[in-house]
PDB file of C-alpha atoms in Angstrom:
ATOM      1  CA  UNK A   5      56.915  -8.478 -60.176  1.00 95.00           C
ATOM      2  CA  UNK A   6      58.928 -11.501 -60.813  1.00 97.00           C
ATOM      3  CA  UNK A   7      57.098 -13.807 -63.159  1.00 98.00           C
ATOM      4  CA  UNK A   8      57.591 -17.978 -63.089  1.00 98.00           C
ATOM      5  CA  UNK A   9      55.868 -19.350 -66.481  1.00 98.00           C
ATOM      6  CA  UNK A  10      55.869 -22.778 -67.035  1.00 98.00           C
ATOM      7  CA  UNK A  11      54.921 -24.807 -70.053  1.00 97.00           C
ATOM      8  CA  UNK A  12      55.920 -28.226 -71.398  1.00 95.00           C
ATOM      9  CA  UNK A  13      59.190 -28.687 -72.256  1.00 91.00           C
ATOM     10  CA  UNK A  14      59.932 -32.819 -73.086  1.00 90.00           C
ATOM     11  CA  UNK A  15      56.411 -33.294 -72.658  1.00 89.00           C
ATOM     12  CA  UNK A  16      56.345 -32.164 -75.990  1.00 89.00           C
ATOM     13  CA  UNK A  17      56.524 -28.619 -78.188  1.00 90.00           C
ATOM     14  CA  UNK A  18      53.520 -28.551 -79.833  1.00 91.00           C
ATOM     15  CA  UNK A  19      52.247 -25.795 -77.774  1.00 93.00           C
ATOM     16  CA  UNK A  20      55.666 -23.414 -77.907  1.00 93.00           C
ATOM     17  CA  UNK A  21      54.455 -20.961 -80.879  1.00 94.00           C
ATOM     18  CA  UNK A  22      51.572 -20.542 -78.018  1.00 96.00           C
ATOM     19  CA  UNK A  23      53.793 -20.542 -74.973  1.00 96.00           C
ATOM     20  CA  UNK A  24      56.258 -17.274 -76.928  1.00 95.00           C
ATOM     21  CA  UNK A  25      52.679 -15.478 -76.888  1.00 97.00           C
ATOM     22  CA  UNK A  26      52.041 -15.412 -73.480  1.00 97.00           C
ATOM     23  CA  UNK A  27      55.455 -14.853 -72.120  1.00 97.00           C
ATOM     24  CA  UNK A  28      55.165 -11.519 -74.271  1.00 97.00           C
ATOM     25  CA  UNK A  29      51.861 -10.758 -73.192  1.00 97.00           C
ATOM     26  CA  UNK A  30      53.082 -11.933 -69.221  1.00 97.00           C
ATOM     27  CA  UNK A  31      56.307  -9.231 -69.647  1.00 97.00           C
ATOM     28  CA  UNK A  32      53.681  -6.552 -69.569  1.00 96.00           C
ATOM     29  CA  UNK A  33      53.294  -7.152 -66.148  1.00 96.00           C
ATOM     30  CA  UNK A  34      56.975  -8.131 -64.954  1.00 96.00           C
ATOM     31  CA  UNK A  35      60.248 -10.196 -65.240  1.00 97.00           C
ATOM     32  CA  UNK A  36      59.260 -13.099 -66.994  1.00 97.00           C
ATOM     33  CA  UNK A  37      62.282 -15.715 -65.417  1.00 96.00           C
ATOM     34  CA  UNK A  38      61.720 -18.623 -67.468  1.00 92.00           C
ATOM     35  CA  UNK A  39      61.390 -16.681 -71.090  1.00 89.00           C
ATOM     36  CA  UNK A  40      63.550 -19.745 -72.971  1.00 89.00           C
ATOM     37  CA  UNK A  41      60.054 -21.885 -72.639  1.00 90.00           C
ATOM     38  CA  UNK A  42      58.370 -20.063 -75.143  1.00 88.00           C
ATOM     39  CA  UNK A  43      61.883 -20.105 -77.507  1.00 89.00           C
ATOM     40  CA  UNK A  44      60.912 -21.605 -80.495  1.00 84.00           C
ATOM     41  CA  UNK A  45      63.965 -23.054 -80.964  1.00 84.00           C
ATOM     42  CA  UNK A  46      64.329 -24.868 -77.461  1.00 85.00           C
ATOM     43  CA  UNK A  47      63.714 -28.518 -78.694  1.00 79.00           C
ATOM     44  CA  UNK A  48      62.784 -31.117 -76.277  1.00 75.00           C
ATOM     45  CA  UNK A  49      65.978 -31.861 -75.372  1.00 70.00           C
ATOM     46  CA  UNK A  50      65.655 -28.728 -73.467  1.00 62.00           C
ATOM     47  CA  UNK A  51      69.101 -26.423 -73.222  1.00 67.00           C
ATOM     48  CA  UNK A  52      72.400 -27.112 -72.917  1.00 83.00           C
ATOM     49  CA  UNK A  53      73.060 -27.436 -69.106  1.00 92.00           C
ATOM     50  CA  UNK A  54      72.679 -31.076 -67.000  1.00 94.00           C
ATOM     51  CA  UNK A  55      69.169 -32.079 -65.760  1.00 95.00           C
ATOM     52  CA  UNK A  56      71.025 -31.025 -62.485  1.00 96.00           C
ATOM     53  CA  UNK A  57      71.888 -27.627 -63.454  1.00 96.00           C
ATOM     54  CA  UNK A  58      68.390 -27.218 -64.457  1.00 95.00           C
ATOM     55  CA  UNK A  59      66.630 -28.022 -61.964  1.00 97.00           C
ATOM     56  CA  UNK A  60      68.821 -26.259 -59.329  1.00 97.00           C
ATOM     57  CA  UNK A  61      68.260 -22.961 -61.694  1.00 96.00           C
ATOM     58  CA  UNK A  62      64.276 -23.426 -62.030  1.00 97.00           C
ATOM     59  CA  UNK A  63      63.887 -24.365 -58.160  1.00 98.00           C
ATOM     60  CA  UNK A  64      65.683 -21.101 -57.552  1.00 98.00           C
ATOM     61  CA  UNK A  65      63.645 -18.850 -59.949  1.00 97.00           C
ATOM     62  CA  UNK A  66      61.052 -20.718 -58.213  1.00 98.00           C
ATOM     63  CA  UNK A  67      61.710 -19.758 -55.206  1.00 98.00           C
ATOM     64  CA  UNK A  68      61.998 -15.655 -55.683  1.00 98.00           C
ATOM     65  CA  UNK A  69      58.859 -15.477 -58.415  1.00 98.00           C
ATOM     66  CA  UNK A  70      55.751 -14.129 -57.143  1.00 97.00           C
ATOM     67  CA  UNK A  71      54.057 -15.602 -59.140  1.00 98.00           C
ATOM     68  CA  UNK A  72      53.636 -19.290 -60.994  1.00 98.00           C
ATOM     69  CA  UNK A  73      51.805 -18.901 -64.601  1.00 98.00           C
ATOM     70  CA  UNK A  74      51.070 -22.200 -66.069  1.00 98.00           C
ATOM     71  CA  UNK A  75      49.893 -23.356 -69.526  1.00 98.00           C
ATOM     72  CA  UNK A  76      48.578 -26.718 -68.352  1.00 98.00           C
ATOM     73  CA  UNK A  77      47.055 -28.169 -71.370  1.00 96.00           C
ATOM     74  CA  UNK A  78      49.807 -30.021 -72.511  1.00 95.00           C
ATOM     75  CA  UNK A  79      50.352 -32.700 -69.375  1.00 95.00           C
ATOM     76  CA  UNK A  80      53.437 -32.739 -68.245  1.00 96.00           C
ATOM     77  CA  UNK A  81      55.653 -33.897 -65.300  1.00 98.00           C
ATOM     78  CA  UNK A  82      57.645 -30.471 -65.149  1.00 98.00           C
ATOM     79  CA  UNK A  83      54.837 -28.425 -64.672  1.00 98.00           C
ATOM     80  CA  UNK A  84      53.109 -30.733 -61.741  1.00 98.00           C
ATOM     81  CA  UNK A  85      56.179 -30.755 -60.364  1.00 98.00           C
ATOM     82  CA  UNK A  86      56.473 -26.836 -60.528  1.00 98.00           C
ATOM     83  CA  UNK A  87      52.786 -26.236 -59.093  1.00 98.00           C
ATOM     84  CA  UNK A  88      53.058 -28.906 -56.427  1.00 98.00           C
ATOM     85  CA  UNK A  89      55.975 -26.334 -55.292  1.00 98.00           C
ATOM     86  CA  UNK A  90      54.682 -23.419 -55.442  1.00 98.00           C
ATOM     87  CA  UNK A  91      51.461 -24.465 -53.571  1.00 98.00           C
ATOM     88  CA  UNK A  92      53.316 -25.457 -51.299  1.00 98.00           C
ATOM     89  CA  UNK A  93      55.429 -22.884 -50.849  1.00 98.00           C
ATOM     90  CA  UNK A  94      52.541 -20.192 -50.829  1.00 97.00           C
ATOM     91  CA  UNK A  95      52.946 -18.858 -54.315  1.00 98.00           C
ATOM     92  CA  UNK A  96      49.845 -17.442 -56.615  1.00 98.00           C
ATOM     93  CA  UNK A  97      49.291 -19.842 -59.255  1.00 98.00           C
ATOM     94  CA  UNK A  98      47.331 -18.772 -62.101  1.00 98.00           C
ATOM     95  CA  UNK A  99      46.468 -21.875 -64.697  1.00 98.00           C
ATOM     96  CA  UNK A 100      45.640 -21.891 -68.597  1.00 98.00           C
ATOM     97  CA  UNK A 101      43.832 -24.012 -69.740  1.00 98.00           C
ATOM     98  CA  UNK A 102      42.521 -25.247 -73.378  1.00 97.00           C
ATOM     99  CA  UNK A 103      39.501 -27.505 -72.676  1.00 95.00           C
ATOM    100  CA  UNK A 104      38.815 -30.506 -75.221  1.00 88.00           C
ATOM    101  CA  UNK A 105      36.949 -33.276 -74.853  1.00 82.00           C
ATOM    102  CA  UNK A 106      40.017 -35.715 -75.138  1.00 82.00           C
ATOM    103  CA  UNK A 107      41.586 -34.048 -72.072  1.00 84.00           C
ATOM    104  CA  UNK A 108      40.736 -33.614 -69.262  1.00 91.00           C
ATOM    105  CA  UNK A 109      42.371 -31.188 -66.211  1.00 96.00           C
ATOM    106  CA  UNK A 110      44.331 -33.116 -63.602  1.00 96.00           C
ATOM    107  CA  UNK A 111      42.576 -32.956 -60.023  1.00 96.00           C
ATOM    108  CA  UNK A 112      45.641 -31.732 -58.611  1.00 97.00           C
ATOM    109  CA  UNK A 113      44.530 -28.748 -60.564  1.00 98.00           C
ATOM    110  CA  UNK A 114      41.005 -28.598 -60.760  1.00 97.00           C
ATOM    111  CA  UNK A 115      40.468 -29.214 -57.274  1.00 97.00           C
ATOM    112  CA  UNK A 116      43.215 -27.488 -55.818  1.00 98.00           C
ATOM    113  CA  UNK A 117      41.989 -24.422 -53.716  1.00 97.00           C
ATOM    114  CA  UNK A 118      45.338 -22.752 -54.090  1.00 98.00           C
ATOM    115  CA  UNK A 119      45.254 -22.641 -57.853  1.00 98.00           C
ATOM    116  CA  UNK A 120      43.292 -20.726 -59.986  1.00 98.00           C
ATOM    117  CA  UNK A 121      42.107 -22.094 -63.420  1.00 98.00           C
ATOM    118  CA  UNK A 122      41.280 -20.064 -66.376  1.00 98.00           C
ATOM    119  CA  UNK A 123      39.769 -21.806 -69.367  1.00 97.00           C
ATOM    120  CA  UNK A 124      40.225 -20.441 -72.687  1.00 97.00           C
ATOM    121  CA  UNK A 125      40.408 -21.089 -76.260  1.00 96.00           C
ATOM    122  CA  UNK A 126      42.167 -18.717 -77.891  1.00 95.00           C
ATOM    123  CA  UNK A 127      45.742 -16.892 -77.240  1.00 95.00           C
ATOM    124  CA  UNK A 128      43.482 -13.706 -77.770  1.00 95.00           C
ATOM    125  CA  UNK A 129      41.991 -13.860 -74.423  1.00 97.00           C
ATOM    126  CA  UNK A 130      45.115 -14.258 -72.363  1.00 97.00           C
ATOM    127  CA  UNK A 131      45.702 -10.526 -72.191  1.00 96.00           C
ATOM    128  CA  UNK A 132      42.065 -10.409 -70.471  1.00 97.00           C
ATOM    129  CA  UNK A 133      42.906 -13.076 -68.098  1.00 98.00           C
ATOM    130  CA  UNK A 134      46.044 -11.722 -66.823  1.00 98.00           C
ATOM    131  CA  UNK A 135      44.446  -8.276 -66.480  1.00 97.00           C
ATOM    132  CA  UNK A 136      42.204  -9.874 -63.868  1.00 97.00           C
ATOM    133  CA  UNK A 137      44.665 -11.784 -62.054  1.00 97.00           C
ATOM    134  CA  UNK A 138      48.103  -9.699 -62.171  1.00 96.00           C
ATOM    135  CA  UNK A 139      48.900  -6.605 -60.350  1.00 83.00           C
ATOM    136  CA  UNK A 140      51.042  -4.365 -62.928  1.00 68.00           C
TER     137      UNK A 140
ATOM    138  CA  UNK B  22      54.924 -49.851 -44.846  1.00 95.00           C
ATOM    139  CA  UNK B  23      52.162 -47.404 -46.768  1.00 97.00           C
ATOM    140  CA  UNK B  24      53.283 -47.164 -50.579  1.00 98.00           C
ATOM    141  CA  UNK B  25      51.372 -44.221 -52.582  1.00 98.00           C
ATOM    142  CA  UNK B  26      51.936 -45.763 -56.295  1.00 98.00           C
ATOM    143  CA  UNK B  27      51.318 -42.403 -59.109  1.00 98.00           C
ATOM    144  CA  UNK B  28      50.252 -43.080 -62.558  1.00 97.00           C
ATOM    145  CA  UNK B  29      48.584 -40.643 -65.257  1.00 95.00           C
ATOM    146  CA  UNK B  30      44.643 -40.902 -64.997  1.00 92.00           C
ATOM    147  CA  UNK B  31      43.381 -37.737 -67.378  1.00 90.00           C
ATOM    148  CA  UNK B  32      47.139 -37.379 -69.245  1.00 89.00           C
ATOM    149  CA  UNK B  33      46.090 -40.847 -70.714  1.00 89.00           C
ATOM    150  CA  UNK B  34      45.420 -44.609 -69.962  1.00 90.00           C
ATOM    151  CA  UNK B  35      47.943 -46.198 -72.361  1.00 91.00           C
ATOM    152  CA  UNK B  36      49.876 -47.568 -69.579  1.00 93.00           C
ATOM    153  CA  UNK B  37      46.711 -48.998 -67.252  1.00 93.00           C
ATOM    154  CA  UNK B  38      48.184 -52.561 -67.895  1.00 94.00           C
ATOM    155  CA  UNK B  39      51.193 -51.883 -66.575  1.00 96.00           C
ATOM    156  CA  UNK B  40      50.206 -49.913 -63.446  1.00 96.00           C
ATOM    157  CA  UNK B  41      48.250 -52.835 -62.643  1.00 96.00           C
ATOM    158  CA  UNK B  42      51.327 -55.016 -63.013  1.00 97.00           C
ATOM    159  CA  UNK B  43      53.324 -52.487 -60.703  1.00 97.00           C
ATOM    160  CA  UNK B  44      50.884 -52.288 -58.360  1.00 97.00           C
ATOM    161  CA  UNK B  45      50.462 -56.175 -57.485  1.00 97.00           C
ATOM    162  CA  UNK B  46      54.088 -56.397 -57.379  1.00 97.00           C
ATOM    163  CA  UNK B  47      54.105 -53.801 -54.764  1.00 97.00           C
ATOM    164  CA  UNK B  48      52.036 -54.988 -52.590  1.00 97.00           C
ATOM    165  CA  UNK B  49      54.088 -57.372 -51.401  1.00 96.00           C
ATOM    166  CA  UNK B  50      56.195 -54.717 -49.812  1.00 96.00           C
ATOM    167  CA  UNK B  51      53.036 -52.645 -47.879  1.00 96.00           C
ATOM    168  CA  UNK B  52      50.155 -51.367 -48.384  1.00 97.00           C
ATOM    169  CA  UNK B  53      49.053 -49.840 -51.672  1.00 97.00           C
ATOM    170  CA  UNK B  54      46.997 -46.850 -50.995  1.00 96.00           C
ATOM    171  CA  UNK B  55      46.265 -46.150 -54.470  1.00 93.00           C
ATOM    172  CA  UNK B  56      45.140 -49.421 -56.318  1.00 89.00           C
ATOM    173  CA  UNK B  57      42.621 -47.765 -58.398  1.00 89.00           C
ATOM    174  CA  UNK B  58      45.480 -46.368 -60.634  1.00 90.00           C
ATOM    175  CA  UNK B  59      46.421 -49.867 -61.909  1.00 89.00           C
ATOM    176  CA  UNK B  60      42.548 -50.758 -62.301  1.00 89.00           C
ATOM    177  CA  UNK B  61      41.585 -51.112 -66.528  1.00 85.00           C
ATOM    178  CA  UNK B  62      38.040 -50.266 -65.606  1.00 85.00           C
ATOM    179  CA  UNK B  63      39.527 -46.788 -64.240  1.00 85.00           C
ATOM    180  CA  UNK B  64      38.908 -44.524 -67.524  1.00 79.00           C
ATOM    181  CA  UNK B  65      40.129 -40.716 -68.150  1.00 75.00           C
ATOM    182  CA  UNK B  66      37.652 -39.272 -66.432  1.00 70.00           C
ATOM    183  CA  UNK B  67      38.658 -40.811 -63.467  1.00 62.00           C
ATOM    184  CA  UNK B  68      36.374 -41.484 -60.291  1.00 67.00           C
ATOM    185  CA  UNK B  69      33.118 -40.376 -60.011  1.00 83.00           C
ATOM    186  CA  UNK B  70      34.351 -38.154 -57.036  1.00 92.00           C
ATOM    187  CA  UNK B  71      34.294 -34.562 -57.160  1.00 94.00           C
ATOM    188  CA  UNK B  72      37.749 -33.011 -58.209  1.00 95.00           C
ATOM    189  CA  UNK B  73      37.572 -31.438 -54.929  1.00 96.00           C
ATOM    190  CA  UNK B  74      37.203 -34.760 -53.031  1.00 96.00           C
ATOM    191  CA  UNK B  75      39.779 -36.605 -55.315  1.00 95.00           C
ATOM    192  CA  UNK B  76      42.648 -33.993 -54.453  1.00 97.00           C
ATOM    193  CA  UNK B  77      41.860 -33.999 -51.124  1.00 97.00           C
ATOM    194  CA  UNK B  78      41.839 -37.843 -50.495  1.00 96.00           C
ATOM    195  CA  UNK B  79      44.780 -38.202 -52.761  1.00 97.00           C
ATOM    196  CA  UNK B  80      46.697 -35.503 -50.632  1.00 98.00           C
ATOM    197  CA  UNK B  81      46.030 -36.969 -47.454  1.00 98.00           C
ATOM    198  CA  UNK B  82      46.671 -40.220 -49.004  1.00 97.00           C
ATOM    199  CA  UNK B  83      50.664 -39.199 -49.669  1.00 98.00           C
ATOM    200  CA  UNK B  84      50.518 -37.342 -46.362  1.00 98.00           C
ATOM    201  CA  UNK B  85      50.428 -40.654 -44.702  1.00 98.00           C
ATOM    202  CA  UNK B  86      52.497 -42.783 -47.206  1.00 98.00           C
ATOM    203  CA  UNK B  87      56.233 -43.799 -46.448  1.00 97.00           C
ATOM    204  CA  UNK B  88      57.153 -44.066 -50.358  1.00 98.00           C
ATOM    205  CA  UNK B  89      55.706 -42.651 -53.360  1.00 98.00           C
ATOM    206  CA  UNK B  90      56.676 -44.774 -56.367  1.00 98.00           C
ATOM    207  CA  UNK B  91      55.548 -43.228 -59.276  1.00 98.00           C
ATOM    208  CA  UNK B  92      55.545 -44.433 -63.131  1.00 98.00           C
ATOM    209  CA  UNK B  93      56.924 -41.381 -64.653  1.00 98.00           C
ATOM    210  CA  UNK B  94      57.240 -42.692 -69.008  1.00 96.00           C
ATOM    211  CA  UNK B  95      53.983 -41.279 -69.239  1.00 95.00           C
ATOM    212  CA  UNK B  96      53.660 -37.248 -68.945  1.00 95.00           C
ATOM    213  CA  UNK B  97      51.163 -36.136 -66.528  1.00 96.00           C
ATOM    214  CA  UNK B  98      50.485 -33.178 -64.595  1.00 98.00           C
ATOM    215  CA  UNK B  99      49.100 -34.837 -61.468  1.00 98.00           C
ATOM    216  CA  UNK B 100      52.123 -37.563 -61.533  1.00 98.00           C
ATOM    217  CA  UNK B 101      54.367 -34.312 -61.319  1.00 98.00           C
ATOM    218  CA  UNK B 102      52.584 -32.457 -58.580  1.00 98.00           C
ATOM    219  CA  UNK B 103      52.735 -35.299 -56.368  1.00 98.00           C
ATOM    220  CA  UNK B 104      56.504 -35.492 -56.735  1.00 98.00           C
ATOM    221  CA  UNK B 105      56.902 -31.811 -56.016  1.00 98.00           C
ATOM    222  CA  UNK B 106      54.220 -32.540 -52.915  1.00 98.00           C
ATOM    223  CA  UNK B 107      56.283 -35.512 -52.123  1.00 98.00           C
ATOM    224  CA  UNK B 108      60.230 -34.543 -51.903  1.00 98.00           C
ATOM    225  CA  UNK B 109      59.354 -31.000 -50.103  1.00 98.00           C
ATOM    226  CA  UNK B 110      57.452 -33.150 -47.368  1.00 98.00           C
ATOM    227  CA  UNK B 111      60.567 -35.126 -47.048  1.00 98.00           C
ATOM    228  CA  UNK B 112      59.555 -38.456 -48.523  1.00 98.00           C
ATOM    229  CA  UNK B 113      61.173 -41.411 -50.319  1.00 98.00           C
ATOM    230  CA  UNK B 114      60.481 -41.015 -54.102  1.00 98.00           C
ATOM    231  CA  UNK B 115      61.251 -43.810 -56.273  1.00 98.00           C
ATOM    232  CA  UNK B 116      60.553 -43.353 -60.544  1.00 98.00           C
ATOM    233  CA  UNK B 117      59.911 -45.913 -63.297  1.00 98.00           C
ATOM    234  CA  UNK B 118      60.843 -44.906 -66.276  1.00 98.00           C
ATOM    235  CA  UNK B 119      61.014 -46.441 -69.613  1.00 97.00           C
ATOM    236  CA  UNK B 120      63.559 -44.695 -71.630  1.00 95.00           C
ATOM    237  CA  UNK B 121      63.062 -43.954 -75.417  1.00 88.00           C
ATOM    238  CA  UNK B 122      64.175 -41.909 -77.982  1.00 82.00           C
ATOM    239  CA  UNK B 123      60.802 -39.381 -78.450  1.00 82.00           C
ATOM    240  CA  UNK B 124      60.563 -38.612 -74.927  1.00 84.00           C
ATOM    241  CA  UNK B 125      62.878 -37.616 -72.631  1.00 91.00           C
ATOM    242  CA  UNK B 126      62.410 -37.401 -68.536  1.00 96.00           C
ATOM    243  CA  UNK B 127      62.203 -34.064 -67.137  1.00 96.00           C
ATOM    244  CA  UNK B 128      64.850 -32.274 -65.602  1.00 96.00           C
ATOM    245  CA  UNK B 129      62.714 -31.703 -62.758  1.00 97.00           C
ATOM    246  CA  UNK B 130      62.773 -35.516 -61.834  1.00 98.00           C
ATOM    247  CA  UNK B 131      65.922 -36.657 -63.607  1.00 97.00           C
ATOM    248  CA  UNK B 132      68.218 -34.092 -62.010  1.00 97.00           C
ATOM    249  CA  UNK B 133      66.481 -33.822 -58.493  1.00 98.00           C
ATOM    250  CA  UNK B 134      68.551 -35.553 -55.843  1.00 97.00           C
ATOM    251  CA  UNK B 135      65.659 -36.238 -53.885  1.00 98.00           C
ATOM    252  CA  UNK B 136      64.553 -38.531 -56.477  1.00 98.00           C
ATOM    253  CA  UNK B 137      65.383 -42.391 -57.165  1.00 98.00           C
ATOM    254  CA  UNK B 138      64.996 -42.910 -61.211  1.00 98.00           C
ATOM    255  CA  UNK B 139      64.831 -46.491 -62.500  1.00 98.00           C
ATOM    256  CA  UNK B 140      65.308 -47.274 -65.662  1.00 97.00           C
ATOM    257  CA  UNK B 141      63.807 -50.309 -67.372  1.00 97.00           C
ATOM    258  CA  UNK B 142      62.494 -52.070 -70.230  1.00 96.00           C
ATOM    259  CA  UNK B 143      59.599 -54.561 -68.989  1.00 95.00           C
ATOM    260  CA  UNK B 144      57.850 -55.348 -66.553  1.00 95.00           C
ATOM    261  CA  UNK B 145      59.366 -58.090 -65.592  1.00 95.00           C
ATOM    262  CA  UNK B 146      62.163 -55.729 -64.044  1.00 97.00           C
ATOM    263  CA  UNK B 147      60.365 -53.727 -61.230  1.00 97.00           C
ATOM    264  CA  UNK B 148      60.615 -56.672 -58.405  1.00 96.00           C
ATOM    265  CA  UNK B 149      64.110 -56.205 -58.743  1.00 97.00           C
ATOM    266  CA  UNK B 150      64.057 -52.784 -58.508  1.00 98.00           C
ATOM    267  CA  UNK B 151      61.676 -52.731 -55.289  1.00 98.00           C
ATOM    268  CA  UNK B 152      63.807 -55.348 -54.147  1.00 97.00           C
ATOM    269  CA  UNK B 153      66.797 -52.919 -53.814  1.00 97.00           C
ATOM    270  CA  UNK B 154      64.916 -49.931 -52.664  1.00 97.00           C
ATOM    271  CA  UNK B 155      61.655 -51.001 -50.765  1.00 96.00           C
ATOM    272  CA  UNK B 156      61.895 -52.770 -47.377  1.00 83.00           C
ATOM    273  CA  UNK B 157      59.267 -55.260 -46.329  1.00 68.00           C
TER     274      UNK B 157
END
């Protein structure tokens, strides 16, 4: 199985120590295409290629993933951008997310029928979460 | 000529003032579908609609536009989904964006050729900008 994980990127890092945990829980279960998001040492600046490069590259991994894992807790426009395409495009799309009272979920997210969202609090229950919603 | 105007709601209000701003000066070009985003009284949580029945509404609501312009400085997952929704349904997308040193746009909008990115500083910019890409 091809895995898509997306995370925030120039939205901001805080959340990339978490991000490396769950792409190396998610390779259990497949390819993970978009490992470099949980790279500690991708800054926001992102890598080295043009925003065109990029985009062409993600849109294609994308396209041939099975499946879209997202750590939405972090808002950011990549990762809308990312599950607005692979709703559309008839992809699973499996969401993490961190509740707090500060933040709230999007309603592109919460009330999106094509999405499922998995609240959780800890990095310890990912494993769990992806046992329930990935096919090995 | 229906105009969907995207803001962050539940990524944060910072920028309410200004939506409001961008959203009068749009509506001299169509119809704003989406006036609530530049409305102060609008908090984080949003409506008091259902998730369900605010993704629905909003998605119909971009279904029918002719433009989404979107204000893009501030992250936000729904803002991103609806310019995924928007360029695979074939539709002009025009950004705002306030460049700045902490935050950089994402890839996904900044190297997608579907997408129109404006910079600027103030407000007092954007009827230009409409001016050159909006028709009355």
């Amino acid at each position: 199985m091809n895995i898509y994980f997306a995370g925030s990127i120039r939205g901001g890092r805080e959340d990339a120590a978490l991000y490396f945990q769950i792409v190396s829980s998610l390779a259990r279960y497949g390819t993970v295409l978009t490992e470099h998001v949980g790279d500690s040492e991708l800054s926001i600046n992102g890598d080295e290629l043009s925003d065109r490069e990029i985009h062409d590259r993600d849109l294609q991994w994308l396209r041939s993933c099975d499946c879209l894992v997202a750590e939405v807790t972090k808002p950011s426009l990549g990762v809308g951008f990312e599950i607005g395409k692979a709703t559309e495009w008839g992809k699973q799309v499996l969401c993490l997310y961190r509740p707090s009272d500060s933040r709230l979920l999007s309603a592109m997210i919460g009330g999106n029928d094509r999405v499922t969202v998995e609240r959780y609090r800890s990095v310890d229950e990912v494993d769990a979460i992806f046992a329930r919603h990935l096919s090995r």
